[in-house]
CSV table of C-alpha atoms and ligand atoms in Angstrom, one decimal:
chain,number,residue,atom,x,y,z
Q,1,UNK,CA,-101.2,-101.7,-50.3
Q,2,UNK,CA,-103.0,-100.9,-47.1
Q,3,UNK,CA,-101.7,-101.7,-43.5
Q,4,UNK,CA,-104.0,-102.9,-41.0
Q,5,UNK,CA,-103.1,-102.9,-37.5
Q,6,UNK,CA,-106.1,-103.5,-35.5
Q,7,UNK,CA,-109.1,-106.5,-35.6
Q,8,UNK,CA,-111.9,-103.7,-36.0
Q,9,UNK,CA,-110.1,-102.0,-38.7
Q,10,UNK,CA,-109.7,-105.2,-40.4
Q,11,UNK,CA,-113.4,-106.4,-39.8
Q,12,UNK,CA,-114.3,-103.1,-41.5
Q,13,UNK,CA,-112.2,-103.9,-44.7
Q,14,UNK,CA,-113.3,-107.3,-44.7
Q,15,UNK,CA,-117.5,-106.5,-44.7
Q,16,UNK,CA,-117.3,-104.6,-47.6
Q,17,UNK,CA,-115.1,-107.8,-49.9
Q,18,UNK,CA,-117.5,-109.6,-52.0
Q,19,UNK,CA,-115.2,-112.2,-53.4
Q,20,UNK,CA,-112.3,-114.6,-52.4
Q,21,UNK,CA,-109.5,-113.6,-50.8
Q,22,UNK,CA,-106.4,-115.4,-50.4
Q,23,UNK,CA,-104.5,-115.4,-47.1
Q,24,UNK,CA,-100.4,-115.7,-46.8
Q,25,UNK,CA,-99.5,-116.0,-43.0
Q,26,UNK,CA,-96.5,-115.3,-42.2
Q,27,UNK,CA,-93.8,-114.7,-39.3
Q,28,UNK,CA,-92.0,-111.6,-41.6
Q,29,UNK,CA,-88.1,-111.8,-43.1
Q,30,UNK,CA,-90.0,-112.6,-46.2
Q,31,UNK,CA,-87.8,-114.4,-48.7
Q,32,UNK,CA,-89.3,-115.9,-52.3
Q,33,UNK,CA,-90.2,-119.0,-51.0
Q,34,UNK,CA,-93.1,-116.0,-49.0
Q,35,UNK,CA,-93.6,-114.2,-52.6
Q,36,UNK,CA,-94.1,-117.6,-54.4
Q,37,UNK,CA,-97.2,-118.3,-52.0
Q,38,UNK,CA,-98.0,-114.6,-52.6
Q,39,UNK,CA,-97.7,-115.1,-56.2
Q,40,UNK,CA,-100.4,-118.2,-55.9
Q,41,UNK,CA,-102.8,-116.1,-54.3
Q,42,UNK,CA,-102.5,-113.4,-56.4
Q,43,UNK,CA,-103.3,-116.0,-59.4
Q,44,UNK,CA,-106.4,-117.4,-57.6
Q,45,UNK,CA,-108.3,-114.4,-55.8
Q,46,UNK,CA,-109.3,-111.4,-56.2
Q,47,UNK,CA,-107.8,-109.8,-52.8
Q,48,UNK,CA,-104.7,-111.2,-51.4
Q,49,UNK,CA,-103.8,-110.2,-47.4
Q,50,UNK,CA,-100.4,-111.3,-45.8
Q,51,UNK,CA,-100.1,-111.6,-42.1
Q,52,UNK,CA,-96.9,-110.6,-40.3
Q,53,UNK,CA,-96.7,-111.7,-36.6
Q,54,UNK,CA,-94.2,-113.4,-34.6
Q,55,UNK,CA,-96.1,-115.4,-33.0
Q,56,UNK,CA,-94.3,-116.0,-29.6
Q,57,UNK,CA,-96.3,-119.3,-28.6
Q,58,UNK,CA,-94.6,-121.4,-31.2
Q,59,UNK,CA,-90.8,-120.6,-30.0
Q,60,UNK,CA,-89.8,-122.5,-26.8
Q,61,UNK,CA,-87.6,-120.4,-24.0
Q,62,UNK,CA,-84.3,-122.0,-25.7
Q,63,UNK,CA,-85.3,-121.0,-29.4
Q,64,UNK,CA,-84.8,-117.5,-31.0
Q,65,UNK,CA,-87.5,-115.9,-30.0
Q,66,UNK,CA,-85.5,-112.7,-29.4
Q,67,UNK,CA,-83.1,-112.9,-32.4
Q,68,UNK,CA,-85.8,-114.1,-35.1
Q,69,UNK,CA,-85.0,-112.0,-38.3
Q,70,UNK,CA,-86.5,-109.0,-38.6
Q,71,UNK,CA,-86.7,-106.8,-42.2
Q,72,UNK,CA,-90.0,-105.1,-42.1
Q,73,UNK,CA,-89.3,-102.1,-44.2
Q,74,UNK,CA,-88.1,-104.4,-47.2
Q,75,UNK,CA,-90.7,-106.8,-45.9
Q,76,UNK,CA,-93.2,-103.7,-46.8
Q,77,UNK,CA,-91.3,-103.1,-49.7
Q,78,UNK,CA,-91.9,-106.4,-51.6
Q,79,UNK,CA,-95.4,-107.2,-50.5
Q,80,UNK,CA,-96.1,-103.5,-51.8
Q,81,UNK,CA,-94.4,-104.1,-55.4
Q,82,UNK,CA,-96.1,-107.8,-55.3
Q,83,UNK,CA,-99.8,-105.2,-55.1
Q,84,UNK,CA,-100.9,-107.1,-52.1
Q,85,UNK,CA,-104.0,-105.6,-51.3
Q,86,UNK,CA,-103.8,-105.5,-47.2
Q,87,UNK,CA,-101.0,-106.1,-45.0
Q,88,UNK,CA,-102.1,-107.6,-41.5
Q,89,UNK,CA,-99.7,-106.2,-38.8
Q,90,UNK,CA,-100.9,-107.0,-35.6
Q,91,UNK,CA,-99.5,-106.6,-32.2
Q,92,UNK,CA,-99.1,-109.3,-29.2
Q,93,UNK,CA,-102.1,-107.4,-27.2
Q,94,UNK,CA,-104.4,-107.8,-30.6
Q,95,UNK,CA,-103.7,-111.3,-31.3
Q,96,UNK,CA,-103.9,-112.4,-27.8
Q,97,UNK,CA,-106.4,-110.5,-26.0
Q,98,UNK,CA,-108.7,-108.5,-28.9
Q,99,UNK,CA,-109.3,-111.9,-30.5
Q,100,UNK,CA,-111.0,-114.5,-28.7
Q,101,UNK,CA,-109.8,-117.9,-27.9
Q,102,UNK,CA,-109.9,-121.1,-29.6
Q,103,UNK,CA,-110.0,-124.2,-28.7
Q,104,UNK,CA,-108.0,-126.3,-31.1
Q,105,UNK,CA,-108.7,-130.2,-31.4
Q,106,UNK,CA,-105.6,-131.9,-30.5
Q,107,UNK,CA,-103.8,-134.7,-33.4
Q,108,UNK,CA,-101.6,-137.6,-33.0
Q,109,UNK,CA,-100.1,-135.5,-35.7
Q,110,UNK,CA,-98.6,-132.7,-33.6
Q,111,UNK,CA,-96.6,-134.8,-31.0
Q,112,UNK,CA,-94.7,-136.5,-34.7
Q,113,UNK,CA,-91.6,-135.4,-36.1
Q,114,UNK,CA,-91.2,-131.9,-35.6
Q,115,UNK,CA,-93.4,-132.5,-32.1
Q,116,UNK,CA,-90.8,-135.1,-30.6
Q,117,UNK,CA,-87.9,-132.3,-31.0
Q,118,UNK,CA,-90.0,-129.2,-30.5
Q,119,UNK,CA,-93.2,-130.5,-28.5
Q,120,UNK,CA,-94.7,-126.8,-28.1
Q,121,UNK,CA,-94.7,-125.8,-31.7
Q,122,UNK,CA,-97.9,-127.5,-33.5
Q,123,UNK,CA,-99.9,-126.1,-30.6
Q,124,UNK,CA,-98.7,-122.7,-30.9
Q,125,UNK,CA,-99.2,-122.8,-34.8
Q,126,UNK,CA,-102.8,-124.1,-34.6
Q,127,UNK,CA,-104.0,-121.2,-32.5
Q,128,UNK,CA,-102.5,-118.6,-33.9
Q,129,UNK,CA,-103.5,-119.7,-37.6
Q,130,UNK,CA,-107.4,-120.6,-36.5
Q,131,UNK,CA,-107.0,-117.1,-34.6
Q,132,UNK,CA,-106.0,-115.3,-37.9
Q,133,UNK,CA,-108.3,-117.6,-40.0
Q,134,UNK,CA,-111.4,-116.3,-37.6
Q,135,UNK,CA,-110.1,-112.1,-38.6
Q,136,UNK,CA,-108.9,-113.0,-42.1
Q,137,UNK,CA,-112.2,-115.3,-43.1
Q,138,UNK,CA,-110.2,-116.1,-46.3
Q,139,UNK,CA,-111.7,-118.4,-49.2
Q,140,UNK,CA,-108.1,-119.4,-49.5
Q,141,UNK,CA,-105.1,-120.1,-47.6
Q,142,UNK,CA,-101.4,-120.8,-48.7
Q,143,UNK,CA,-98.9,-123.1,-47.2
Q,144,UNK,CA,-95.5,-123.9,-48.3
Q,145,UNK,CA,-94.5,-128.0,-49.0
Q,146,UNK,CA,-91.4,-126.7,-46.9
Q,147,UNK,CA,-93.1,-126.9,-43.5
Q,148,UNK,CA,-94.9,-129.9,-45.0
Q,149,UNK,CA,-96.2,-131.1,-41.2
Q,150,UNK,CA,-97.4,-127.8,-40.6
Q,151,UNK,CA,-98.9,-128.1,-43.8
Q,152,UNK,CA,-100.8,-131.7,-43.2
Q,153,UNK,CA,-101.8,-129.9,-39.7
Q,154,UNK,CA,-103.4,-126.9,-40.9
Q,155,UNK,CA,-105.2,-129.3,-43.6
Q,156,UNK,CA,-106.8,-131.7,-40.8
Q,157,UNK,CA,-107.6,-128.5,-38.4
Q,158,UNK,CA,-109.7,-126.7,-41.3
Q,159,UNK,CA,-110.9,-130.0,-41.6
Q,160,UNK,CA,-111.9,-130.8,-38.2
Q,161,UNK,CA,-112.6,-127.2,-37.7
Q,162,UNK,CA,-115.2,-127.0,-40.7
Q,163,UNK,CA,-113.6,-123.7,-42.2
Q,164,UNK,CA,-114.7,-123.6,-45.8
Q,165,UNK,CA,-111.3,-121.9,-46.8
Q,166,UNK,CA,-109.5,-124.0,-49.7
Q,167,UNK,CA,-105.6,-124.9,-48.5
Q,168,UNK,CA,-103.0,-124.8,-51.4
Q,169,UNK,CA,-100.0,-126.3,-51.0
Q,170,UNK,CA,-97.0,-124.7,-52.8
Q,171,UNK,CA,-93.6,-126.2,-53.8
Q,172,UNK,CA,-90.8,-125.5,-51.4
Q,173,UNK,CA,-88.4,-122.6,-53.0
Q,174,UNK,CA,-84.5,-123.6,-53.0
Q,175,UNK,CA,-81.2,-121.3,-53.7
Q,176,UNK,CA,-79.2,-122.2,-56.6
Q,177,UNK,CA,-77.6,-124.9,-54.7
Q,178,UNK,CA,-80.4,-126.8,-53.5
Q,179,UNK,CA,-80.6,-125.0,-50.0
Q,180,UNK,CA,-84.4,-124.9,-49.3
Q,181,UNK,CA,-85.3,-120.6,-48.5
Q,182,UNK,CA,-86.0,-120.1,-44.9
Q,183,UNK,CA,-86.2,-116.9,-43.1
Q,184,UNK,CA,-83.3,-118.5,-40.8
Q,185,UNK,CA,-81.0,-119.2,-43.6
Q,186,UNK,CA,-80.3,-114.9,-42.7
Q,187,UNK,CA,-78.4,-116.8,-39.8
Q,188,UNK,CA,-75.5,-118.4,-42.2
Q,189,UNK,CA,-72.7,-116.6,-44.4
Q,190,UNK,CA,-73.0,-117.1,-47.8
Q,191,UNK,CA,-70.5,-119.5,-47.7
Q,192,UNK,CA,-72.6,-121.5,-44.7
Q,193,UNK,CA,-75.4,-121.5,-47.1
Q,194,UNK,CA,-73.1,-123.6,-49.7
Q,195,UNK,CA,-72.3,-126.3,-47.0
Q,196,UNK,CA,-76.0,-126.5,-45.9
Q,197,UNK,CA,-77.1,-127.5,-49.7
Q,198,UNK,CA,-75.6,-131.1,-48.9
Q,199,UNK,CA,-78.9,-131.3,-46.6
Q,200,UNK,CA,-81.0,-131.8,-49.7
Q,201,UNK,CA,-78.2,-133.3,-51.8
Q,202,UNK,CA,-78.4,-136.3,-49.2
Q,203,UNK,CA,-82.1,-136.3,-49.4
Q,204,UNK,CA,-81.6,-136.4,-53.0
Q,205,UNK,CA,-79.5,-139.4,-52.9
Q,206,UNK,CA,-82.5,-141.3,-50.3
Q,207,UNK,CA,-84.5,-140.8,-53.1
Q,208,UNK,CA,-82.0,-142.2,-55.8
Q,209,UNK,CA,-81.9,-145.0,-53.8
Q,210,UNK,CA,-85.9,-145.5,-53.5
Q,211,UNK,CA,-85.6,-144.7,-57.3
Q,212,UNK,CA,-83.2,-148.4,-57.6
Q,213,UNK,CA,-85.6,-150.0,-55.9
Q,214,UNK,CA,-84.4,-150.0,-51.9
Q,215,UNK,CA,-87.2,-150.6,-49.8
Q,216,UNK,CA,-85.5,-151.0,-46.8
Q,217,UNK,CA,-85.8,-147.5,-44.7
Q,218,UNK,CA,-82.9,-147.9,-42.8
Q,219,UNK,CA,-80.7,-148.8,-45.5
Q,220,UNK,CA,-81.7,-145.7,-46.9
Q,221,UNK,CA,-81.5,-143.4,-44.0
Q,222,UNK,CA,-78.0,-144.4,-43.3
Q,223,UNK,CA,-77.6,-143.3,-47.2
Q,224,UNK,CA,-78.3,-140.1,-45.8
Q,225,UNK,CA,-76.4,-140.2,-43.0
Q,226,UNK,CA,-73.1,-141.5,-44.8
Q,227,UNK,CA,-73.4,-138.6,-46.8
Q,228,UNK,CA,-74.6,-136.0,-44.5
Q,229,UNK,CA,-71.5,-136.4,-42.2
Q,230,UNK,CA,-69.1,-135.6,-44.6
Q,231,UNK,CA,-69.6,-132.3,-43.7
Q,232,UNK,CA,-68.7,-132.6,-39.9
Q,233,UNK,CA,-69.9,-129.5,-38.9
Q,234,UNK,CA,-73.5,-130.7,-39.6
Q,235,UNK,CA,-75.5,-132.6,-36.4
Q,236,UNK,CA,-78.9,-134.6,-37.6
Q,237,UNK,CA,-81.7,-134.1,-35.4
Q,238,UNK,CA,-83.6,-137.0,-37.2
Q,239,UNK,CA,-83.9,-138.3,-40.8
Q,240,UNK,CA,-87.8,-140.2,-40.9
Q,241,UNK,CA,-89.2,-142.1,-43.3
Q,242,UNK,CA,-93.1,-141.8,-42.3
Q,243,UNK,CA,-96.3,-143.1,-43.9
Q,244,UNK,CA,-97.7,-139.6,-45.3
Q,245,UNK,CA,-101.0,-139.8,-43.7
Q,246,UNK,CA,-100.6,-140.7,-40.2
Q,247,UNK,CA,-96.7,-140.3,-39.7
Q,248,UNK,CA,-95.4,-143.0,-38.2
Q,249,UNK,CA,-92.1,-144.3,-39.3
Q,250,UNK,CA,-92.1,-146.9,-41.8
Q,251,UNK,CA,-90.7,-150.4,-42.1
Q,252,UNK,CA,-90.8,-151.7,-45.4
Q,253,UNK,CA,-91.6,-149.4,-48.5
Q,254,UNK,CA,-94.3,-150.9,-51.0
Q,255,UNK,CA,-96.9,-148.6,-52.2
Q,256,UNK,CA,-97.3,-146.6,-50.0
Q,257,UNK,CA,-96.9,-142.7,-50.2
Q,258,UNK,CA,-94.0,-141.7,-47.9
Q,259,UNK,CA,-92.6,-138.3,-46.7
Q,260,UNK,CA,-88.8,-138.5,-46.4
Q,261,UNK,CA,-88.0,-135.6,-43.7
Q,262,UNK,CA,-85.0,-134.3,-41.7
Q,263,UNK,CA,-83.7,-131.5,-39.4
Q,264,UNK,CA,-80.2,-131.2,-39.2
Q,265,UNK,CA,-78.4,-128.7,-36.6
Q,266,UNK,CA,-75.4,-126.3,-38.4
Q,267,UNK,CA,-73.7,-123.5,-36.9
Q,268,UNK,CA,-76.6,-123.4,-34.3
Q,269,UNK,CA,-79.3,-123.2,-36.6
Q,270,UNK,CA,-82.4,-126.2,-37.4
Q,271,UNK,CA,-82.5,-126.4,-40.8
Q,272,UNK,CA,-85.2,-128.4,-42.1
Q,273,UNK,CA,-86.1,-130.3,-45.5
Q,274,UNK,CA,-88.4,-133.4,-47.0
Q,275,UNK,CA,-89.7,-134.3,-49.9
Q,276,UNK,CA,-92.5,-136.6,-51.0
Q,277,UNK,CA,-92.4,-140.1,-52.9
Q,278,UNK,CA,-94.8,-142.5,-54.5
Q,279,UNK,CA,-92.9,-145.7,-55.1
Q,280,UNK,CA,-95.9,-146.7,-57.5
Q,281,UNK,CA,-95.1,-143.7,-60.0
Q,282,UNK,CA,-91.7,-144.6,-60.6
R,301,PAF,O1,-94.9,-121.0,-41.2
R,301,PAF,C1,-94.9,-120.0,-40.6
R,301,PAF,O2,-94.3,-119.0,-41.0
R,301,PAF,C2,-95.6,-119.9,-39.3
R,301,PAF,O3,-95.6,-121.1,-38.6
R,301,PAF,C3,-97.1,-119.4,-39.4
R,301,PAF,C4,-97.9,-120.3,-40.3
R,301,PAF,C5,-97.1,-118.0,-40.0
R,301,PAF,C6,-97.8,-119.3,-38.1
R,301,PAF,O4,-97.2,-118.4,-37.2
């Protein structure tokens, strides 16, 4: 695997490719939810580039910024024993001033969900990812189902945008107990990790209860809540129920595809989780 530090280096590397190349961005503290999307791109193209930056204009001044997780020899490590042809490691200066600016159209999308709590984040995202898209020029790009409004995001901007770079979406990676991977799970004990499983175990029972026919969103967030609290220690930032395309809460369920999402605060850290249902394939 080669490293590559700088744009020109990278430009120079990327002149010579003659066939698709599949792009993993990433902030680092790679877990296997990072080498599944690695995996996918390995599968589909013939060159696969990870990113690793930590982009600072996605963290607010009260997020962790400062204490984001950090393992960039093992990081190293496993992208070398996955073959990844290049690693992209570029610094603040490269990013921000060696790359020129974009101008991202703004959504309805990014001021939803994950905008209402963290109003910053979809605008820091978009840049940096059209920024690396506009080094990278990959044919393909991988997103995990995880961050699944990042994931609808980056969809519309390519679209919007007019990159012809195909986005595969990947299913989000959990531990043994359910625990979706996240590089901030690093932040719990093992035993932390345990409690923080009942996250998706609630989700899971929302989606037994759209399985019996409940239609009523309410009645089936406070399903999750009921079963969330259990575990005192655990603080919901919001449970949604939002029509998939446009995401906007819901008030009855009838056809319509739905993403069932939450972010939950536990021993200071957001952990979030969704999943998606049809009602019309049950
Ligand atoms: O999902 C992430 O890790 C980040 O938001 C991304 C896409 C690498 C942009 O910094």
């Amino acid at each position: 695997m080669k490293i590559i530090k700088t744009v020109d280096e990278f430009a120079a590397w990327r002149n010579r490719q003659k066939n698709s190349i599949g792009f993993v961005p990433t902030l680092g503290a790679l877990h296997d939810g990072h080498m599944s999307l690695i995996k996918q791109s390995k599968k589909k193209c013939q060159s696969t580039v990870v990113s690793i930056f930590l982009n600072p204009t996605q963290f607010a001044q009260n997020e962790d910024l400062d204490s984001y997780p950090s393992t960039l020899d093992q990081d190293i490590h496993n992208l070398d024993f996955l073959s990844v042809d290049i690693l992209f490691l570029p610094n603040e200066k490269e990013m921000y001033q060696n790359v020129s600016e974009v101008k991202i159209p703004s959504s309805d999308l990014f001021n939803k969900l994950e905008g209402k709590s963290r109003p910053h984040f979809f605008y820091g995202v978009t840049t940096i990812v059209a920024k690396l898209f506009n080094v990278i020029k990959p044919t393909h790009t991988f997103f995990g189902e995880k961050d699944a409004q990042q994931l609808f995001i980056i969809t519309e901007m390519i679209a919007t945008m007019k990159y012809s770079i195909k986005l595969v979406s990947c299913p989000t990676i959990r531990d043994k107990n359910g625990l979706a991977l996240s590089s901030r799970n690093s932040y719990l004990s093992t035993d932390d990790k345990k409690q923080a499983a009942i996250i998706y175990q609630s989700l899971m029972k929302v989606k037994e209860g759209l399985d019996q026919g409940i239609s009523n969103p309410n009645k089936l967030k406070d399903i999750f809540k009921k079963n969330i609290v259990t575990n005192h220690n655990m603080k919901i930032d919001y449970i949604s129920i939002a029509d998939i395309k446009i995401l906007d809460e819901i008030d009855t369920i009838k056809e319509q595809k739905v993403l069932v999402s939450t972010a939950v605060f536990f021993q200071g850290v957001r952990l979030i989780d969704n999943f998606i249902y049809r009602l019309s394939e049950t």
